[in-house]
PDB file of C-alpha atoms in Angstrom:
ATOM      1  CA  MET A   1       0.000   0.000   0.000  1.00 44.00           C
ATOM      2  CA  MET A   2       1.187   3.529  -0.760  1.00 46.00           C
ATOM      3  CA  VAL A   3      -0.500   6.559   0.763  1.00 48.00           C
ATOM      4  CA  ARG A   4       1.490   9.663  -0.145  1.00 51.00           C
ATOM      5  CA  ILE A   5      -0.396  12.155   1.951  1.00 51.00           C
ATOM      6  CA  ARG A   6       1.277  14.740   4.101  1.00 42.00           C
ATOM      7  CA  ARG A   7       0.804  14.479   7.834  1.00 41.00           C
ATOM      8  CA  ALA A   8      -1.136  17.062   9.799  1.00 38.00           C
ATOM      9  CA  SER A   9      -2.094  17.582  13.418  1.00 35.00           C
ATOM     10  CA  SER A  10      -4.887  15.463  14.909  1.00 35.00           C
ATOM     11  CA  THR A  11      -8.491  16.550  14.734  1.00 36.00           C
ATOM     12  CA  ARG A  12     -10.494  17.063  17.922  1.00 34.00           C
ATOM     13  CA  PRO A  13     -13.576  14.747  17.954  1.00 38.00           C
ATOM     14  CA  ALA A  14     -16.780  16.571  17.122  1.00 37.00           C
ATOM     15  CA  ALA A  15     -19.765  16.667  19.424  1.00 37.00           C
ATOM     16  CA  ARG A  16     -22.502  14.043  18.985  1.00 37.00           C
ATOM     17  CA  SER A  17     -25.053  16.296  17.389  1.00 40.00           C
ATOM     18  CA  GLY A  18     -25.545  14.878  13.893  1.00 45.00           C
ATOM     19  CA  ILE A  19     -23.337  15.339  10.865  1.00 46.00           C
ATOM     20  CA  THR A  20     -25.072  18.490   9.635  1.00 42.00           C
ATOM     21  CA  GLY A  21     -24.425  20.295  12.906  1.00 38.00           C
ATOM     22  CA  ARG A  22     -20.772  19.266  12.992  1.00 37.00           C
ATOM     23  CA  LEU A  23     -20.151  20.490   9.470  1.00 33.00           C
ATOM     24  CA  ARG A  24     -21.952  23.783  10.026  1.00 31.00           C
ATOM     25  CA  ARG A  25     -19.523  24.619  12.851  1.00 32.00           C
ATOM     26  CA  ARG A  26     -16.661  23.977  10.439  1.00 35.00           C
ATOM     27  CA  ALA A  27     -18.118  26.582   8.031  1.00 39.00           C
ATOM     28  CA  ALA A  28     -17.128  24.479   5.042  1.00 71.00           C
ATOM     29  CA  LEU A  29     -19.590  22.006   3.573  1.00 84.00           C
ATOM     30  CA  PRO A  30     -22.995  23.565   2.751  1.00 88.00           C
ATOM     31  CA  PRO A  31     -25.696  22.283   5.140  1.00 88.00           C
ATOM     32  CA  ALA A  32     -27.834  20.985   2.259  1.00 91.00           C
ATOM     33  CA  LEU A  33     -25.017  18.678   1.180  1.00 92.00           C
ATOM     34  CA  ALA A  34     -24.043  17.830   4.753  1.00 89.00           C
ATOM     35  CA  ALA A  35     -27.540  16.463   5.286  1.00 91.00           C
ATOM     36  CA  LEU A  36     -26.927  13.917   2.515  1.00 93.00           C
ATOM     37  CA  VAL A  37     -23.842  12.370   4.120  1.00 93.00           C
ATOM     38  CA  PRO A  38     -24.687   9.048   5.825  1.00 93.00           C
ATOM     39  CA  ALA A  39     -24.024   9.114   9.580  1.00 89.00           C
ATOM     40  CA  ASP A  40     -20.668   7.541  10.416  1.00 89.00           C
ATOM     41  CA  GLY A  41     -19.351   8.858  13.700  1.00 80.00           C
ATOM     42  CA  ARG A  42     -16.695  11.533  13.565  1.00 79.00           C
ATOM     43  CA  LEU A  43     -16.302  13.950  10.710  1.00 82.00           C
ATOM     44  CA  LEU A  44     -12.648  13.893   9.663  1.00 92.00           C
ATOM     45  CA  GLY A  45     -12.405  16.250   6.709  1.00 93.00           C
ATOM     46  CA  ALA A  46     -14.059  17.540   3.544  1.00 94.00           C
ATOM     47  CA  VAL A  47     -12.932  19.226   0.334  1.00 94.00           C
ATOM     48  CA  PRO A  48     -14.919  20.946  -2.427  1.00 94.00           C
ATOM     49  CA  LEU A  49     -14.753  19.499  -5.932  1.00 95.00           C
ATOM     50  CA  THR A  50     -16.195  22.552  -7.671  1.00 92.00           C
ATOM     51  CA  ASP A  51     -15.697  26.249  -6.984  1.00 87.00           C
ATOM     52  CA  ASP A  52     -19.443  26.861  -6.643  1.00 87.00           C
ATOM     53  CA  ASP A  53     -19.997  24.626  -3.561  1.00 87.00           C
ATOM     54  CA  SER A  54     -22.080  22.111  -5.555  1.00 91.00           C
ATOM     55  CA  ARG A  55     -19.925  18.960  -5.058  1.00 95.00           C
ATOM     56  CA  TRP A  56     -17.856  17.862  -2.070  1.00 96.00           C
ATOM     57  CA  ALA A  57     -15.841  14.843  -0.983  1.00 96.00           C
ATOM     58  CA  VAL A  58     -16.381  14.019   2.694  1.00 96.00           C
ATOM     59  CA  ALA A  59     -14.251  11.770   4.908  1.00 96.00           C
ATOM     60  CA  THR A  60     -15.803  10.113   7.944  1.00 95.00           C
ATOM     61  CA  ALA A  61     -14.467   7.391  10.203  1.00 93.00           C
ATOM     62  CA  HIS A  62     -15.122   4.479   7.844  1.00 94.00           C
ATOM     63  CA  TYR A  63     -16.222   5.968   4.538  1.00 96.00           C
ATOM     64  CA  LEU A  64     -15.415   8.301   1.693  1.00 97.00           C
ATOM     65  CA  THR A  65     -18.573   9.976   0.390  1.00 97.00           C
ATOM     66  CA  VAL A  66     -18.989  12.271  -2.594  1.00 97.00           C
ATOM     67  CA  VAL A  67     -22.146  14.375  -2.604  1.00 96.00           C
ATOM     68  CA  GLY A  68     -23.506  16.715  -5.249  1.00 95.00           C
ATOM     69  CA  PRO A  69     -26.668  18.239  -6.704  1.00 93.00           C
ATOM     70  CA  ASP A  70     -28.140  14.791  -7.424  1.00 92.00           C
ATOM     71  CA  GLY A  71     -27.393  13.362  -3.978  1.00 95.00           C
ATOM     72  CA  VAL A  72     -24.781  10.789  -2.960  1.00 96.00           C
ATOM     73  CA  GLU A  73     -22.543  10.060  -5.941  1.00 96.00           C
ATOM     74  CA  LEU A  74     -20.136   7.688  -4.200  1.00 96.00           C
ATOM     75  CA  HIS A  75     -20.029   5.997  -0.789  1.00 97.00           C
ATOM     76  CA  ARG A  76     -17.199   3.505  -0.266  1.00 96.00           C
ATOM     77  CA  GLY A  77     -15.278   2.191   2.720  1.00 95.00           C
ATOM     78  CA  TRP A  78     -11.650   3.092   3.323  1.00 96.00           C
ATOM     79  CA  HIS A  79     -10.786  -0.622   3.191  1.00 95.00           C
ATOM     80  CA  GLU A  80     -11.607  -0.512  -0.518  1.00 94.00           C
ATOM     81  CA  VAL A  81      -8.850   2.024  -1.260  1.00 94.00           C
ATOM     82  CA  GLU A  82      -5.618   0.463  -2.500  1.00 90.00           C
ATOM     83  CA  HIS A  83      -3.584   3.670  -2.907  1.00 89.00           C
ATOM     84  CA  GLY A  84      -4.187   7.333  -2.192  1.00 92.00           C
ATOM     85  CA  ARG A  85      -2.029  10.168  -3.505  1.00 93.00           C
ATOM     86  CA  TRP A  86      -2.160  13.973  -3.392  1.00 95.00           C
ATOM     87  CA  ASP A  87      -0.603  15.883  -6.289  1.00 96.00           C
ATOM     88  CA  ALA A  88      -0.181  19.469  -5.111  1.00 94.00           C
ATOM     89  CA  ASP A  89       0.736  20.767  -8.576  1.00 94.00           C
ATOM     90  CA  ALA A  90      -2.461  19.378 -10.099  1.00 95.00           C
ATOM     91  CA  ALA A  91      -4.473  19.925  -6.889  1.00 95.00           C
ATOM     92  CA  THR A  92      -5.778  16.381  -7.276  1.00 97.00           C
ATOM     93  CA  PHE A  93      -6.316  13.403  -4.978  1.00 97.00           C
ATOM     94  CA  THR A  94      -6.009  10.121  -6.896  1.00 97.00           C
ATOM     95  CA  LEU A  95      -7.508   6.997  -5.341  1.00 96.00           C
ATOM     96  CA  THR A  96      -7.140   3.491  -6.723  1.00 93.00           C
ATOM     97  CA  TRP A  97      -9.294   0.628  -5.503  1.00 92.00           C
ATOM     98  CA  THR A  98      -8.724  -2.943  -4.382  1.00 88.00           C
ATOM     99  CA  ASP A  99     -11.107  -4.172  -7.084  1.00 85.00           C
ATOM    100  CA  ASP A 100     -11.024  -3.402 -10.798  1.00 75.00           C
ATOM    101  CA  SER A 101     -12.823  -0.065 -10.466  1.00 85.00           C
ATOM    102  CA  ARG A 102     -11.550   2.940 -12.397  1.00 92.00           C
ATOM    103  CA  PRO A 103      -9.324   5.245 -10.307  1.00 94.00           C
ATOM    104  CA  LEU A 104     -11.119   8.162  -8.687  1.00 97.00           C
ATOM    105  CA  LEU A 105      -9.778  11.663  -9.313  1.00 97.00           C
ATOM    106  CA  LEU A 106     -10.810  14.387  -6.869  1.00 97.00           C
ATOM    107  CA  VAL A 107      -9.775  17.750  -8.284  1.00 96.00           C
ATOM    108  CA  VAL A 108      -9.871  20.445  -5.595  1.00 94.00           C
ATOM    109  CA  PRO A 109     -10.346  24.119  -6.558  1.00 92.00           C
ATOM    110  CA  ALA A 110      -7.969  26.655  -5.064  1.00 86.00           C
ATOM    111  CA  ALA A 111     -10.855  28.726  -3.715  1.00 85.00           C
ATOM    112  CA  LEU A 112     -14.634  28.815  -3.386  1.00 84.00           C
ATOM    113  CA  SER A 113     -16.767  31.566  -4.805  1.00 76.00           C
ATOM    114  CA  ARG A 114     -19.337  32.642  -2.217  1.00 72.00           C
ATOM    115  CA  GLY A 115     -21.120  35.679  -3.460  1.00 69.00           C
ATOM    116  CA  GLU A 116     -18.622  38.507  -3.621  1.00 72.00           C
ATOM    117  CA  ARG A 117     -16.134  36.591  -1.453  1.00 77.00           C
ATOM    118  CA  SER A 118     -13.456  34.117  -2.449  1.00 80.00           C
ATOM    119  CA  VAL A 119     -12.780  31.548   0.288  1.00 83.00           C
ATOM    120  CA  GLY A 120      -9.513  29.598   0.340  1.00 83.00           C
ATOM    121  CA  VAL A 121      -9.484  25.790   0.576  1.00 88.00           C
ATOM    122  CA  ASP A 122      -7.416  23.832   3.107  1.00 89.00           C
ATOM    123  CA  VAL A 123      -6.919  20.212   2.022  1.00 92.00           C
ATOM    124  CA  ALA A 124      -4.939  19.149   5.125  1.00 91.00           C
ATOM    125  CA  PRO A 125      -7.836  17.690   7.197  1.00 93.00           C
ATOM    126  CA  PHE A 126      -9.101  15.644   4.256  1.00 95.00           C
ATOM    127  CA  ALA A 127      -5.582  14.495   3.353  1.00 95.00           C
ATOM    128  CA  ARG A 128      -5.016  13.390   6.935  1.00 95.00           C
ATOM    129  CA  ALA A 129      -8.352  11.559   6.971  1.00 95.00           C
ATOM    130  CA  LEU A 130      -7.498   9.728   3.756  1.00 95.00           C
ATOM    131  CA  ARG A 131      -4.170   8.601   5.141  1.00 94.00           C
ATOM    132  CA  GLN A 132      -5.613   7.508   8.485  1.00 94.00           C
ATOM    133  CA  GLY A 133      -8.595   5.771   6.915  1.00 93.00           C
ATOM    134  CA  VAL A 134      -6.576   3.673   4.499  1.00 93.00           C
ATOM    135  CA  GLU A 135      -3.881   2.820   7.035  1.00 92.00           C
ATOM    136  CA  SER A 136      -6.395   1.825   9.712  1.00 92.00           C
ATOM    137  CA  ALA A 137      -8.121  -0.593   7.320  1.00 93.00           C
ATOM    138  CA  LEU A 138      -4.878  -2.326   6.359  1.00 93.00           C
ATOM    139  CA  VAL A 139      -4.010  -5.060   8.858  1.00 94.00           C
ATOM    140  CA  HIS A 140      -1.017  -6.730   7.172  1.00 94.00           C
ATOM    141  CA  SER A 141       0.494  -7.054   3.699  1.00 92.00           C
ATOM    142  CA  VAL A 142       3.267  -8.920   1.917  1.00 93.00           C
ATOM    143  CA  THR A 143       4.821  -8.193  -1.461  1.00 94.00           C
ATOM    144  CA  GLY A 144       6.589 -10.666  -3.693  1.00 94.00           C
ATOM    145  CA  GLN A 145       7.649 -11.230  -7.269  1.00 94.00           C
ATOM    146  CA  LEU A 146       6.025 -13.951  -9.340  1.00 95.00           C
ATOM    147  CA  PRO A 147       8.230 -16.144 -11.556  1.00 95.00           C
ATOM    148  CA  SER A 148       6.984 -14.133 -14.551  1.00 93.00           C
ATOM    149  CA  GLY A 149       8.506 -11.012 -12.995  1.00 93.00           C
ATOM    150  CA  GLN A 150       5.298  -9.315 -11.882  1.00 90.00           C
ATOM    151  CA  ARG A 151       5.321  -7.837  -8.382  1.00 92.00           C
ATOM    152  CA  VAL A 152       2.171  -8.543  -6.380  1.00 92.00           C
ATOM    153  CA  THR A 153       1.011  -7.290  -2.986  1.00 91.00           C
ATOM    154  CA  VAL A 154      -1.442  -9.378  -0.981  1.00 92.00           C
ATOM    155  CA  SER A 155      -3.070  -7.761   2.024  1.00 91.00           C
ATOM    156  CA  VAL A 156      -5.420  -8.546   4.871  1.00 94.00           C
ATOM    157  CA  ARG A 157      -7.893  -5.725   5.427  1.00 94.00           C
ATOM    158  CA  ARG A 158     -10.622  -4.942   7.924  1.00 93.00           C
ATOM    159  CA  ASP A 159     -13.973  -3.859   6.495  1.00 93.00           C
ATOM    160  CA  VAL A 160     -16.412  -1.400   8.067  1.00 91.00           C
ATOM    161  CA  ASP A 161     -18.001  -4.215  10.103  1.00 91.00           C
ATOM    162  CA  GLY A 162     -14.671  -5.356  11.517  1.00 91.00           C
ATOM    163  CA  ARG A 163     -14.407  -8.485   9.367  1.00 92.00           C
ATOM    164  CA  LEU A 164     -11.008  -9.496   7.982  1.00 93.00           C
ATOM    165  CA  TYR A 165     -10.634 -10.403   4.334  1.00 92.00           C
ATOM    166  CA  THR A 166      -7.793 -10.908   1.865  1.00 92.00           C
ATOM    167  CA  THR A 167      -7.198  -9.059  -1.378  1.00 90.00           C
ATOM    168  CA  SER A 168      -4.365  -8.328  -3.779  1.00 89.00           C
ATOM    169  CA  ASN A 169      -3.465  -5.676  -6.306  1.00 86.00           C
ATOM    170  CA  LEU A 170      -3.662  -8.306  -9.036  1.00 84.00           C
ATOM    171  CA  PRO A 171      -6.974  -7.948 -10.909  1.00 77.00           C
ATOM    172  CA  ALA A 172      -9.223 -10.993 -10.686  1.00 75.00           C
ATOM    173  CA  ARG A 173      -9.095 -11.504 -14.459  1.00 77.00           C
ATOM    174  CA  ALA A 174      -5.301 -11.496 -14.437  1.00 80.00           C
ATOM    175  CA  ALA A 175      -5.177 -13.905 -11.486  1.00 78.00           C
ATOM    176  CA  GLY A 176      -7.357 -16.332 -13.411  1.00 78.00           C
ATOM    177  CA  ASP A 177      -4.918 -16.323 -16.339  1.00 86.00           C
ATOM    178  CA  LEU A 178      -1.763 -17.123 -14.342  1.00 91.00           C
ATOM    179  CA  ASP A 179       0.288 -20.156 -15.284  1.00 92.00           C
ATOM    180  CA  ARG A 180       0.983 -22.859 -12.736  1.00 93.00           C
ATOM    181  CA  ALA A 181       4.249 -21.373 -11.435  1.00 95.00           C
ATOM    182  CA  ASP A 182       2.761 -17.903 -10.946  1.00 92.00           C
ATOM    183  CA  ALA A 183      -0.404 -19.331  -9.384  1.00 92.00           C
ATOM    184  CA  ASP A 184       1.667 -21.314  -6.877  1.00 93.00           C
ATOM    185  CA  ALA A 185       3.715 -18.203  -6.026  1.00 94.00           C
ATOM    186  CA  LEU A 186       0.534 -16.172  -5.531  1.00 93.00           C
ATOM    187  CA  ALA A 187      -0.886 -18.887  -3.253  1.00 93.00           C
ATOM    188  CA  ASP A 188       2.333 -18.718  -1.218  1.00 94.00           C
ATOM    189  CA  LEU A 189       1.877 -14.961  -0.771  1.00 94.00           C
ATOM    190  CA  HIS A 190      -1.635 -15.602   0.502  1.00 92.00           C
ATOM    191  CA  ARG A 191      -0.313 -18.189   2.991  1.00 93.00           C
ATOM    192  CA  ARG A 192       2.362 -15.756   4.195  1.00 94.00           C
ATOM    193  CA  VAL A 193      -0.030 -12.869   4.766  1.00 92.00           C
ATOM    194  CA  HIS A 194      -2.501 -15.162   6.566  1.00 93.00           C
ATOM    195  CA  ASP A 195       0.256 -16.532   8.750  1.00 90.00           C
ATOM    196  CA  GLY A 196       1.257 -12.990   9.654  1.00 88.00           C
ATOM    197  CA  VAL A 197      -2.103 -12.322  11.321  1.00 85.00           C
ATOM    198  CA  GLY A 198      -2.906 -15.806  12.559  1.00 85.00           C
ATOM    199  CA  LEU A 199      -5.476 -16.686   9.892  1.00 82.00           C
ATOM    200  CA  PRO A 200      -5.750 -20.235   8.496  1.00 78.00           C
ATOM    201  CA  THR A 201      -3.064 -20.864   5.864  1.00 73.00           C
ATOM    202  CA  ASN A 202      -4.699 -23.720   3.962  1.00 69.00           C
TER     203      ASN A 202
END
């Protein structure tokens, strides 16, 4: 796993008053969009995706949620994120997934236009939430090279319900096409990662 997100200071837990109330005190996410975010404990960070306040990405304890004019556009657990990266030059968060889903690009505007005012955007809380969310879901991982030369990472992750499961960065279609030597090497990586957390190895 690679999460190239800069560190920032910890966030003080918000009061238990509903997600809309917590966000209103932050003076960031519009209340109408805040009301769309499914309840998930602490609010960790949020960034706008348009300069007119119409779309936001919101990080909570277990989920990444994207909300916009048509409602919830995306709602996925942090355990589903394989890599997260912030490109400051492009002002873009890039997230890749543990399945075969297309990478998600979150382009953050430099400022919001609110009437006659221009409000600057601070990505640090969201960047910190992304890093913490992905790292907290990853329990253990091993990386090895298959006989064909391909490097593969197999990881044990914890989903939003606390269940452990195993995944790899090798797409399911590619795994099904491996020859015998590569398949045996991949199975060995699975045994090693299971052994590392005390899961059955056969």
